[in-house]
XYZ file of C-alpha atoms in Angstrom:
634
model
C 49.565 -55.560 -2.146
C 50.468 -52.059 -0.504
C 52.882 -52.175 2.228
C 50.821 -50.823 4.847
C 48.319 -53.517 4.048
C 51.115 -56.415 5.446
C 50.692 -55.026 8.924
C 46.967 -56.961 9.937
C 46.156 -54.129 11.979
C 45.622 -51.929 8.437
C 44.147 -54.389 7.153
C 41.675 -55.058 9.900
C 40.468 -51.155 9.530
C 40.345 -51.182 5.993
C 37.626 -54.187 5.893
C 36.193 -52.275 8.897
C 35.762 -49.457 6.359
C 34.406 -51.231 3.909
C 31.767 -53.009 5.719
C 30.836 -49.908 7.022
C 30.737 -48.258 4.010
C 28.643 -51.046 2.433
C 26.467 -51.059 5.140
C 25.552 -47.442 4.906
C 24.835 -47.918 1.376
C 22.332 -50.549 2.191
C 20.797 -48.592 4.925
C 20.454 -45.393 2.442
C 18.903 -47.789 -0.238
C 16.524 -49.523 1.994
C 15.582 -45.859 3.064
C 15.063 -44.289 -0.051
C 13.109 -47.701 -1.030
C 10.947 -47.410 2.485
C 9.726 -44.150 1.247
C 9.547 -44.463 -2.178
C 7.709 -43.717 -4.423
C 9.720 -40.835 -5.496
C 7.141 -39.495 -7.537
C 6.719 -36.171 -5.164
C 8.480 -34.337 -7.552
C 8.290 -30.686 -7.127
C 4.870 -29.490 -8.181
C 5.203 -27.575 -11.187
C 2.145 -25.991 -13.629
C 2.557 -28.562 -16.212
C 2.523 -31.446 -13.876
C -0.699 -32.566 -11.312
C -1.403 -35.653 -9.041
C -5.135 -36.527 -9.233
C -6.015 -38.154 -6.184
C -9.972 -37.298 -5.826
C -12.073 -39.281 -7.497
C -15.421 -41.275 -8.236
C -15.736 -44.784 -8.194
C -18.817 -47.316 -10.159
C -18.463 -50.974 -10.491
C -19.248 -51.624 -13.882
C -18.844 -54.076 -16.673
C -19.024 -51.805 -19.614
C -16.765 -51.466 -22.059
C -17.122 -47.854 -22.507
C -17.654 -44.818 -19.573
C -21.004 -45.282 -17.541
C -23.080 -41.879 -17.708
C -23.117 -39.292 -15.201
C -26.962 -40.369 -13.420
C -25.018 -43.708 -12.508
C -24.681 -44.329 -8.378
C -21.200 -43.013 -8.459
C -19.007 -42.951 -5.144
C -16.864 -40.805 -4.150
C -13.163 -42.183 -2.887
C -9.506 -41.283 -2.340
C -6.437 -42.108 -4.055
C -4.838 -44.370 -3.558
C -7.934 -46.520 -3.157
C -8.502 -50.755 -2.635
C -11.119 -52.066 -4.083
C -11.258 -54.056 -0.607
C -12.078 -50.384 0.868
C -15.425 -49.950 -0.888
C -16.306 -52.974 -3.462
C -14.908 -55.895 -1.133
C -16.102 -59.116 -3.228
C -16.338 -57.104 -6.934
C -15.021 -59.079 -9.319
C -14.540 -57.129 -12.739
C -14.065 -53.837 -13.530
C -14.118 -50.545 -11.259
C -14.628 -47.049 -13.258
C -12.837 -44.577 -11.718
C -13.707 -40.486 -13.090
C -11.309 -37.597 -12.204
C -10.809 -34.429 -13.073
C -7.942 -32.630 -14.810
C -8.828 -28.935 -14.610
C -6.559 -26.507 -17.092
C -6.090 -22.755 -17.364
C -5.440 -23.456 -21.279
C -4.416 -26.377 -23.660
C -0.962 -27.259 -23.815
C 0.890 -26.785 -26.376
C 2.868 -30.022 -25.916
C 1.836 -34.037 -25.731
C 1.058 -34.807 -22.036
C 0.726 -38.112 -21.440
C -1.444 -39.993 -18.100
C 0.639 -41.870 -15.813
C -0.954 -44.906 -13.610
C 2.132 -45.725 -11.009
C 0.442 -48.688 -9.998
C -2.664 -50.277 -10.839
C -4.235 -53.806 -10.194
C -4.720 -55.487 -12.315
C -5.363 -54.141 -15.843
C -6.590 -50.715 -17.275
C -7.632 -48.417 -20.213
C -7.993 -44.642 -19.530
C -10.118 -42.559 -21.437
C -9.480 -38.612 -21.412
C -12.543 -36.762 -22.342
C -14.821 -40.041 -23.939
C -12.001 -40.882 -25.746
C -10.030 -44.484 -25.440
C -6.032 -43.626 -24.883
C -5.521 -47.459 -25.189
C -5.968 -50.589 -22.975
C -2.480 -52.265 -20.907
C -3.421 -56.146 -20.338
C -6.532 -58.173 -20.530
C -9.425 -56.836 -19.170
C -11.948 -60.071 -19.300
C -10.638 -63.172 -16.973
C -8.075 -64.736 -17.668
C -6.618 -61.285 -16.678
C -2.932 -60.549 -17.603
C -0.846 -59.521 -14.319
C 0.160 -55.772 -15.039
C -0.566 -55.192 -10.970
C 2.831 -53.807 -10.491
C 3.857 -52.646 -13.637
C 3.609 -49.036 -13.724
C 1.301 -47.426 -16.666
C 2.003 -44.221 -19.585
C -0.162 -43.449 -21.735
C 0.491 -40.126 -23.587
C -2.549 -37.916 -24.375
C -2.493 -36.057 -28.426
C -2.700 -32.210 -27.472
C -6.373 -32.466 -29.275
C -7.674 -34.214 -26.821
C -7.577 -31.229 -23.733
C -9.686 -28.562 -23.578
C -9.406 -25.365 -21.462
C -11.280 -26.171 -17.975
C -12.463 -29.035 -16.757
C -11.107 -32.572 -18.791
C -12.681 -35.932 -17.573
C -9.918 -38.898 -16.816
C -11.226 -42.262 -16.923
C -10.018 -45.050 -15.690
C -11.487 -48.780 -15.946
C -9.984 -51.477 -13.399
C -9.883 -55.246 -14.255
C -9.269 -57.263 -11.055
C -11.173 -59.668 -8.536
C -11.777 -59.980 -4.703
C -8.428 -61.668 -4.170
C -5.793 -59.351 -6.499
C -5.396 -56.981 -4.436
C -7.231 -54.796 -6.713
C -6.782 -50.575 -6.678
C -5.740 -47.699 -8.219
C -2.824 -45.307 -6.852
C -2.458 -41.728 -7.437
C -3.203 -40.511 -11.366
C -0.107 -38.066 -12.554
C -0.988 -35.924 -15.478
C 1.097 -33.772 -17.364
C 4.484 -32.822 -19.584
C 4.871 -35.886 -21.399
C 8.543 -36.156 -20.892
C 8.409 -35.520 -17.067
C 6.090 -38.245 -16.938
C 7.873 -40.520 -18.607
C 11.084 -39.838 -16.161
C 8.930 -40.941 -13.365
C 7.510 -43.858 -15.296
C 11.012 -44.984 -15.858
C 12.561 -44.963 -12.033
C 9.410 -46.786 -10.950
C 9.462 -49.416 -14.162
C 13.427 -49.759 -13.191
C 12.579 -50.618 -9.576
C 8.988 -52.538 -10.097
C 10.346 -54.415 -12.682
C 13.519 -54.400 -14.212
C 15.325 -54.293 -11.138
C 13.203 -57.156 -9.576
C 14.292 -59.263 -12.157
C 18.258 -58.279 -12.263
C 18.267 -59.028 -8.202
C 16.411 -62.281 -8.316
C 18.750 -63.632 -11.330
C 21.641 -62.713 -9.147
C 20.082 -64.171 -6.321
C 19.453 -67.017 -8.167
C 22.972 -67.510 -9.262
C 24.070 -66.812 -5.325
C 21.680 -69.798 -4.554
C 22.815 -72.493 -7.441
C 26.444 -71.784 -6.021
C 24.858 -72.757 -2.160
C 23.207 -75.736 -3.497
C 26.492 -76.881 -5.579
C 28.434 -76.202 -2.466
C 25.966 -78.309 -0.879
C 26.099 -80.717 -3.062
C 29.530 -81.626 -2.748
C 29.497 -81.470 1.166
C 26.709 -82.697 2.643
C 27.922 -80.999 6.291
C 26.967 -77.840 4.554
C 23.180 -78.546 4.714
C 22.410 -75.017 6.556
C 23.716 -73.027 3.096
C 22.035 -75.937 1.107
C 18.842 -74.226 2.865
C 19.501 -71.078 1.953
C 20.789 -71.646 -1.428
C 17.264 -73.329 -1.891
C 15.515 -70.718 -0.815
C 17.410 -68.107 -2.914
C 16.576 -70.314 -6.244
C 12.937 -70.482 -5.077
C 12.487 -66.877 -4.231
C 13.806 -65.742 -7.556
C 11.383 -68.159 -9.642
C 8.495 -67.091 -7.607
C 9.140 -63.693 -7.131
C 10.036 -63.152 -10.856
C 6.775 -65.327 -12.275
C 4.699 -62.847 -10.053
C 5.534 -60.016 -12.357
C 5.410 -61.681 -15.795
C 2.485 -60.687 -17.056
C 1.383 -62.876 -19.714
C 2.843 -66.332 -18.647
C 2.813 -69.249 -20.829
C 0.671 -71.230 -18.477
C -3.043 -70.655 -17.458
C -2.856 -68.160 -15.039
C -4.389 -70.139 -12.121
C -1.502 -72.774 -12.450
C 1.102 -69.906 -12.885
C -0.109 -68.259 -9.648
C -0.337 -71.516 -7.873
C 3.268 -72.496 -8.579
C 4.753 -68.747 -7.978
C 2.864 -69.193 -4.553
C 4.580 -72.619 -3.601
C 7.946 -71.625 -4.816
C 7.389 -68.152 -3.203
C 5.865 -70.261 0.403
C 9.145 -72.664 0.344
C 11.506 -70.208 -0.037
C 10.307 -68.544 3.250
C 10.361 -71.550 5.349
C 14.064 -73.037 3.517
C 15.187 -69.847 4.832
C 13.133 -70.975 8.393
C 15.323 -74.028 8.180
C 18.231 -72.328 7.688
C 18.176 -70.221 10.568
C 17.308 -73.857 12.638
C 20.668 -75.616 10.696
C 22.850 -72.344 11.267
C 21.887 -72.804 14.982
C 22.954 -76.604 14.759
C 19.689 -77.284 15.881
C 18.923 -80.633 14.438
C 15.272 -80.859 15.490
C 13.020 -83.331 13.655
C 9.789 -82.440 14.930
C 10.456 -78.528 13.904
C 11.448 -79.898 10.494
C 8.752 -82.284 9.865
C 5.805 -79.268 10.850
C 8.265 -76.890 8.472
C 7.772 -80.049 5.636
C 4.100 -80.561 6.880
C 3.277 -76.887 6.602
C 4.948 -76.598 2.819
C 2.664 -79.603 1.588
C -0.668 -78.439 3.439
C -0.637 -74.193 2.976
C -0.373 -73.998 -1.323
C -3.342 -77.030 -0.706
C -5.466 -74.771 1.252
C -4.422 -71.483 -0.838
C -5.406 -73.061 -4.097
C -8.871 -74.819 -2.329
C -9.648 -71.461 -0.462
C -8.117 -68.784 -2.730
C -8.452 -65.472 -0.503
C -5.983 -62.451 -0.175
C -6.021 -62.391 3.728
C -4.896 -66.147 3.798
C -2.134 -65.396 1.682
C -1.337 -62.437 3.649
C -1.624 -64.631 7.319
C 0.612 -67.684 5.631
C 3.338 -64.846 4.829
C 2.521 -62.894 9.001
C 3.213 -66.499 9.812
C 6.131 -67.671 8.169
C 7.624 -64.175 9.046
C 7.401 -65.031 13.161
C 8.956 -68.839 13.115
C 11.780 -67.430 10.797
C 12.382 -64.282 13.706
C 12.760 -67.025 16.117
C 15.393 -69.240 13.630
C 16.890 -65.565 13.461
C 17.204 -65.098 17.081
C 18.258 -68.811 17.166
C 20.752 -68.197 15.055
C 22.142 -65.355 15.960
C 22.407 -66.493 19.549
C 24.433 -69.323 18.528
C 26.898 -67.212 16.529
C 27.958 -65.079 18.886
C 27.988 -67.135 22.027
C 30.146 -69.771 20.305
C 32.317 -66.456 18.534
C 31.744 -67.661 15.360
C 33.580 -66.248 12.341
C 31.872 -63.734 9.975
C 28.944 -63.347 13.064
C 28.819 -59.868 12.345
C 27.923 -60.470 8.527
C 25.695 -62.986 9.217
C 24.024 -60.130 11.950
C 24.179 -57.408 8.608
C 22.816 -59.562 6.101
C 19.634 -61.088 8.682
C 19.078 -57.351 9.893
C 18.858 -56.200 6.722
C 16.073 -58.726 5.479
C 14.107 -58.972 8.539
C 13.084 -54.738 8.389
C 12.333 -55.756 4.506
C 10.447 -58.830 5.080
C 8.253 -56.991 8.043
C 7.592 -54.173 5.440
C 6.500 -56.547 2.999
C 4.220 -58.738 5.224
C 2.708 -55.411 6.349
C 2.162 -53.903 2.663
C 0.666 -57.587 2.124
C -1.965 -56.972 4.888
C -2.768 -53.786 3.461
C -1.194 -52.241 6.524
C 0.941 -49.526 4.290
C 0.223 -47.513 1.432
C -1.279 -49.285 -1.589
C 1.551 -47.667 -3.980
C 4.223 -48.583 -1.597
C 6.976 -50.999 -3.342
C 8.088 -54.304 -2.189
C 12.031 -54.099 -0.367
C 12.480 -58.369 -0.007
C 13.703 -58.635 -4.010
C 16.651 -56.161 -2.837
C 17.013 -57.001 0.842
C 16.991 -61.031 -0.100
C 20.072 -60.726 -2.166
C 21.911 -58.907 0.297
C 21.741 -62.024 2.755
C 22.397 -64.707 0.833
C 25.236 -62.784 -0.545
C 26.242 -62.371 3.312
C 25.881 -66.029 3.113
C 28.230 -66.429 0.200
C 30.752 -64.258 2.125
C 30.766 -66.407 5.286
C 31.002 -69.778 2.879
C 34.149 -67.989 0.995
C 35.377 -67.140 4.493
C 35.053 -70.734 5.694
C 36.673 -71.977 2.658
C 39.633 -69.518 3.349
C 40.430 -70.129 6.552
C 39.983 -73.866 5.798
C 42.541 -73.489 3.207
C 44.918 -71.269 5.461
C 44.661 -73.585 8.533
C 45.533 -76.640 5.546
C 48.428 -74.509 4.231
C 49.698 -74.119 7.937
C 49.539 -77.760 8.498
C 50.736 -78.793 5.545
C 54.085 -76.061 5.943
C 53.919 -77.512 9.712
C 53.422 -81.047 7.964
C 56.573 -80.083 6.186
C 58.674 -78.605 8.811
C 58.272 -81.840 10.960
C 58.981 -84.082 7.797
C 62.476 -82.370 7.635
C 63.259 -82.261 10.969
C 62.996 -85.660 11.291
C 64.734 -86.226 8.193
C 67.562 -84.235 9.693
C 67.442 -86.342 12.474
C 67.171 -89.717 10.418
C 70.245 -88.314 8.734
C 72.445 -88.355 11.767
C 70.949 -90.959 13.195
C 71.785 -92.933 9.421
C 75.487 -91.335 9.693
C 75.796 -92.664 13.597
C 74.720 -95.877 12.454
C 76.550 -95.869 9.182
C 79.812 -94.659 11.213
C 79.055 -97.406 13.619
C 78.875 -100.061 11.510
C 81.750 -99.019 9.059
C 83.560 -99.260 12.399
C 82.242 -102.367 13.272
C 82.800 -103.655 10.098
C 86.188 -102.582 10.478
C 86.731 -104.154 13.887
C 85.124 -107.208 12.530
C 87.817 -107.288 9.398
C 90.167 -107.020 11.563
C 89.506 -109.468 14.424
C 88.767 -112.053 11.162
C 92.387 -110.935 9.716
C 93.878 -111.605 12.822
C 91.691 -115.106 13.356
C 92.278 -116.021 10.144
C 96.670 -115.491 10.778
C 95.484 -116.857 14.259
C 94.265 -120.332 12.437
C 96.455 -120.372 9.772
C 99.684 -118.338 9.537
C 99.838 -118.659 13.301
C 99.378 -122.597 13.149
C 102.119 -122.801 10.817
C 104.367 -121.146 12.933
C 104.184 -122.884 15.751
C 104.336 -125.988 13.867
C 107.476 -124.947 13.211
C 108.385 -123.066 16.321
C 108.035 -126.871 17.926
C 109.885 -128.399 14.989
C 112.867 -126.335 15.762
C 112.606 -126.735 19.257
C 111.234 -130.156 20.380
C 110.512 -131.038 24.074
C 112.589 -133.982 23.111
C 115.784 -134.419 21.565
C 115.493 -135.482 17.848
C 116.581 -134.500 14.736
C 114.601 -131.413 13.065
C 113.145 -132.255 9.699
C 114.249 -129.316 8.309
C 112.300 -130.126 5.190
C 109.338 -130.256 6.862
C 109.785 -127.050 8.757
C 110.416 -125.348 4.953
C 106.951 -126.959 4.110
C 105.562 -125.661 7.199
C 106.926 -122.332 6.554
C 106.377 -121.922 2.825
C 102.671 -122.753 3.606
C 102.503 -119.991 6.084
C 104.164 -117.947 3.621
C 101.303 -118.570 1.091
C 98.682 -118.305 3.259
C 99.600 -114.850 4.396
C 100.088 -113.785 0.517
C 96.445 -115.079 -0.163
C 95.269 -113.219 2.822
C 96.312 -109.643 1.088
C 95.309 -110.924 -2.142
C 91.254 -111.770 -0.602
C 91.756 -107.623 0.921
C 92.235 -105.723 -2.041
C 90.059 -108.626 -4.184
C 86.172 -106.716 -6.065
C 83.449 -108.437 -4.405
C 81.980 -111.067 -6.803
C 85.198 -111.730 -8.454
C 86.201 -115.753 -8.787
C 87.925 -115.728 -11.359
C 90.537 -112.846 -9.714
C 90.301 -115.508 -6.611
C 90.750 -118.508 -8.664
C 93.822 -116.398 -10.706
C 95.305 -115.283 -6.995
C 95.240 -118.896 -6.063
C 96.876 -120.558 -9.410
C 99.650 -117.557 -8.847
C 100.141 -118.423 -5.334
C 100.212 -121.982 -5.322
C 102.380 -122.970 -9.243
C 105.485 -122.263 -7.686
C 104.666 -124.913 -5.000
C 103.173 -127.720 -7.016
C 106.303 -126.993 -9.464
C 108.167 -127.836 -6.697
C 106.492 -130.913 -5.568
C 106.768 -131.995 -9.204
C 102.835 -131.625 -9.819
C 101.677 -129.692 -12.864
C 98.489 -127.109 -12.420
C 96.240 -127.182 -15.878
C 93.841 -124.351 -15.408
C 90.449 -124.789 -17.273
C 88.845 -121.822 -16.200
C 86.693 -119.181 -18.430
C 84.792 -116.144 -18.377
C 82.591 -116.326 -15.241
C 80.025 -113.948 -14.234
C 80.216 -112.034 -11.002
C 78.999 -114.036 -7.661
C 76.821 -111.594 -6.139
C 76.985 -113.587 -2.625
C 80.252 -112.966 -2.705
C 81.493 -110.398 -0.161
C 85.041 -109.914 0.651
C 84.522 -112.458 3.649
C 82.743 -114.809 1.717
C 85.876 -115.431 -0.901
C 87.950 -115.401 2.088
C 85.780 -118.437 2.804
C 85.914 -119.661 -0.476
C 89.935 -118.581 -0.833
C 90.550 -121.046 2.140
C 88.502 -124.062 0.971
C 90.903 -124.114 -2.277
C 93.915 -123.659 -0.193
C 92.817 -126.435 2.317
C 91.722 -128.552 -0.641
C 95.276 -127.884 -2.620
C 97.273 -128.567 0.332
C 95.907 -131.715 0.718
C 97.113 -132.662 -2.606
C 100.193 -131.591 -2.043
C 100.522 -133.527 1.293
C 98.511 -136.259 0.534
C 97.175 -137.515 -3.041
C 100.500 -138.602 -4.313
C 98.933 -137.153 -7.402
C 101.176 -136.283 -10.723
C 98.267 -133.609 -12.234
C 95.808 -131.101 -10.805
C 92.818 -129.217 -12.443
C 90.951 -126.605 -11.403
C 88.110 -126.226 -13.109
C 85.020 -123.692 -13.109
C 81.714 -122.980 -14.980
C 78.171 -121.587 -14.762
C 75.772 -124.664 -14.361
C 71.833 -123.226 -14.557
C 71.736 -120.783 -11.222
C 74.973 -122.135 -9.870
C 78.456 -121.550 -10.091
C 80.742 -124.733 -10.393
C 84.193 -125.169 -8.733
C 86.218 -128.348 -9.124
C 89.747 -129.151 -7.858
C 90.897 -132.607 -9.658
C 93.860 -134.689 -8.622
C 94.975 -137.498 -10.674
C 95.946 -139.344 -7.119
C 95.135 -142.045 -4.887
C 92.090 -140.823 -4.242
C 89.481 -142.404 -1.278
C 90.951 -146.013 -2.438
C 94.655 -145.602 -1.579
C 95.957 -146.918 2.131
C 95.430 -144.950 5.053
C 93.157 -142.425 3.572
C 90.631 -141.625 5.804
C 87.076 -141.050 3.812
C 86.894 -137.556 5.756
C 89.283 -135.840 8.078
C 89.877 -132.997 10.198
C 90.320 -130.639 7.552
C 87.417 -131.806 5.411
C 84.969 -131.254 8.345
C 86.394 -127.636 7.734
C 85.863 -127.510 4.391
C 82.623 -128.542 4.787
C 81.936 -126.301 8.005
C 83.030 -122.931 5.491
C 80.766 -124.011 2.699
C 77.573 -123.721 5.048
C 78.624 -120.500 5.854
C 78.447 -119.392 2.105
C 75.441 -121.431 1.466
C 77.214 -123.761 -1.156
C 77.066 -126.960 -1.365
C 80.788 -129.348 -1.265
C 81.083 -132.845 -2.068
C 84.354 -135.148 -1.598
C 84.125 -137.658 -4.930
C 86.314 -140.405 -6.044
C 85.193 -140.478 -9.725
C 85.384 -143.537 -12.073
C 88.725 -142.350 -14.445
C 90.409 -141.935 -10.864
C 92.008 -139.750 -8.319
C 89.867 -137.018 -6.414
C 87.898 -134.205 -6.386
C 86.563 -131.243 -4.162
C 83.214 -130.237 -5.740
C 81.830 -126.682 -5.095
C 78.484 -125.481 -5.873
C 77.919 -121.844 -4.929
C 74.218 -120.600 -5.777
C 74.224 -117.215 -8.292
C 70.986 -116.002 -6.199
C 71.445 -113.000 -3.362
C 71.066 -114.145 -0.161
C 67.849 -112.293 0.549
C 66.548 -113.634 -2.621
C 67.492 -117.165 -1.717
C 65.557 -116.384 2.443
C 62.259 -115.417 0.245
């Protein structure tokens, strides 16, 4: 894009221009087509407009003689004018005077003619365009050339001859005769053939194509029914208004006529309904006279067939779609509704059109005059497509801006769940710091701090007695170990038994070498415990230790195992003593410190049982489930 087109400002004029441009092209088209024909080309010697002539209603097939009850009339003349309910032919004789015979062909040019005709030039046939018995082909606005063999002229007066096929409700009539130069003839024949015919058909195919994009767009959003209206009456105008000119259809004609008039009738009033939609007028009883009307008028039309009915249906379609218009066009602008002003171009454009047509169809304007809806219906529902694209674009600009907004707000408030995560994770790494250390210092608290003043009150007792200095050792050795297994459980993986179970066997051989016990170790490879935090085999670390120095104290035992191994979805820990066991004297069948044991194994969710098995002594038997503890909640 050019730079200055960033600024919205240039960008804004530009469009400005553009419009304006294409809206003085439209306004010099509809002009030039208002006036048209452009057949007053300059008068030159080898080129006349016959517009005096005689007029007989006959059905012969060849020129009626001279002592007939001819009539004189003007060109361009309706059949309605003179011969109101003829239904045939209509002779018309003119006369082409020359100085001298060209030397070069000329050629007879009919600009428009309903329906058929056959010229003769001087009792001679030049050739016949269409049927002339019924069913009649529809050459009414197809314009006519025949050329004329230099032979044929003579030097003064030449008769023309022209016989007109039509009925009471064609429309039937002859415009202006041009004779002369063959090849400025045939210029003139062309720019009317290119706008009578060839033209009509490229505008209604585009129109038609402008309407099946409407009724798609319809289609796939119901909201949209005012452009489903519109792209309905596009498709309908361009089949009617393009079977009107084909003039040897592949139905009969009556049926061909009939169905050009319905599609042609429907088109009008989708376009009535449009204007009512556009408006966001929902009314139903509008609507259902609209639907009423469409069924009822082609009924009457095909019962009744007469030209002024057609031409009052079209008078009155033409009034309730001015007051959609006005509707309509109300409603844009007092509720500032984008694209207003192309909605305004594209409706002022076709309304002037539509008025002209209505007129020529009342006979109201000149009988050669050309029809201006084919070009001025294109240029609305192409307005129409322009508003739809502009609807779509702004939808998709105001989705852009909330998805970037979308966006924006999705990483603000990931910023903020960021920080609030790092608060949080900072507050709980230092809670889980604090908490380490307040269990640390419980743990030395209930153990290492126990010890010592177990000793502490050994050394000094309130009493005087001998100190058991072998006691106070124990005491002390015990606090000793503790404190060593404490380190160990900080710097242990998470998960790792068989490091805990290792710690434990290092910590404790020295002592049960000392008390003359031996420590067989029948552990393997163990999988890792995924309950098991660093608090939870600090749990586990002093269930062992409580357990082991009971044996020492206690059991009387000569051999300890300590056993472990995966069982199923649990994780097996036995400590065996070869001692007394429950059986011996003064063993109490659960103490202080098994009450412990058995209060840290429901923090870990394991299971502990105190057993006396049948080959003797004692066991501590742990059962700590493989399964996370969320897994184990569910």
């Amino acid at each position: 894009m050019p730079p200055f087109l960033l600024d919205p400002r240039h960008r804004a004029r530009l469009f400005s221009a553009i419009w304006g441009l294409a809206g003085a092209l439209v306004l010099v088209a509809g002009w030039w087509l208002w006036h048209f024909p452009t057949d007053r080309w300059e008068l030159q010697s080898h080129v006349m407009e016959l517009t005096d002539a005689e007029a007989l209603a006959s059905q012969r097939a060849t020129p009626p003689d001279d002592w007939d009850n001819w009539v004189r009339v003007s060109l361009p003349h309706r059949w309605s004018q003179t011969h109101r309910q003829l239904t045939g032919s209509l002779w018309y004789r003119l006369n082409a005077p020359m100085s001298k015979v060209p030397l070069e062909t000329w050629a007879v040019y009919l600009p428009k003619v309903s329906m058929n005709a056959e010229v003769w030039v001087n009792g001679v046939s030049l050739g016949v365009s269409g049927s002339m018995e019924r069913p009649l082909s529809a050459n009414w606005y197809t314009p006519l050339l025949f050329t004329v063999p230099p032979s044929l002229w003579r030097a003064g007066d030449n008769v023309v001859e022209v016989r007109v096929a039509g009925d009471s409700i064609s429309r039937s009539g002859l415009a202006p005769v041009w004779v002369g130069s063959a090849r400025t003839l045939s210029q003139m024949h062309t720019q009317r053939w290119w706008v009578q015919v060839m033209g009509v058909h490229a505008a209604n195919v585009g129109l038609m194509m402008l309407g099946l994009f409407l009724v798609v767009l319809w289609m796939r959003d119901r909201t949209q029914s005012a452009f489903g209206y519109i792209g309905q009456a596009a498709i309908l105008w361009g089949v009617g208004s393009s079977g009107n000119i084909v003039p040897d259809p592949f139905l009969p004609m009556k049926v061909w006529d009939a169905i050009n008039f319905t599609a042609i009738v429907w088109a009008q009033l989708s376009l009535c309904l449009f204007f009512l939609r556009f408006s966001e007028r929902h009314w139903l009883w509008a609507e259902r006279l609209i639907a009423g009307f469409a069924v009822l008028d082609p009924l009457v039309v095909a019962l009744m067939p007469s030209q002024m009915l057609v031409g009052l249906t079209y008078l009155f379609i033409y009034l309730v779609a001015l007051v959609g218009f006005a509707l309509a066009l109300w409603h844009a602008y007092r509720t500032r509704r984008p694209d207003r002003n192309l909605f305004a171009f594209g409706s002022l454009v076709s309304i002037p059109a539509a008025a002209h047509d209505v007129a020529l169809q009342l006979n109201q304007l000149s009988f050669e005059s050309v029809y201006m809806l084919p070009y001025a219906g294109p240029v609305l529902v192409g307005c129409m497509a322009f508003i739809v694209a502009g609807d779509h674009a702004r939808s998709r600009q105001a989705l852009a801006h909330l998805n970037d907004d979308l966006m924006d707000s999705i990483h603000r408030r990931e910023a903020e769940l960021r920080d609030s995560f790092q608060r949080v994770s900072s507050l709980e790494q230092a809670q889980a710091v604090s908490a380490e250390r307040a269990r640390i210092l419980r743990d030395m608290h209930d153990g290492v701090g126990a010890h010592l003043t177990t000793a502490l009150r050994q050394l000094n007792p309130t009493t005087p007695q001998p100190v058991d200095l072998r006691m106070v050792t124990r005491i002390l050795r015990e606090a000793l170990d503790q404190l060593k297994l404490s380190i160990d459980a900080m710097s242990m993986p998470p998960g790792d038994v068989v490091g805990l179970l290792a710690s434990l066997r290092f910590r404790m051989t020295p002592r049960f070498k000392a008390a003359g016990l031996s420590l067989r170790w029948d552990v393997g490879d163990l999988p890792e415990w995924p309950a098991g935090t660093q608090a939870a085999l600090r749990q586990l670390q002093y269930i062992l230790f409580e357990a082991m120095s009971n044996v020492l104290q206690h059991a009387g035992a000569q051999e300890v195992t300590l056993q472990a191994r995966l069982e199923g979805e649990q994780l097996l820990v036995v400590l065996h003593d070869d001692g007394r066991g429950l059986s011996g004297p003064g063993v109490k069948p659960e103490g202080h410190g098994s009450q412990t044991m058995r209060s840290r194994a429901g923090t870990l969710g394991a299971g502990i049982e105190f057993v006396s098995p049948p080959q003797g002594g004692y066991e501590v038997r742990l059962t700590l489930p493989m399964g996370r503890p969320d897994e184990r909640q569910q």
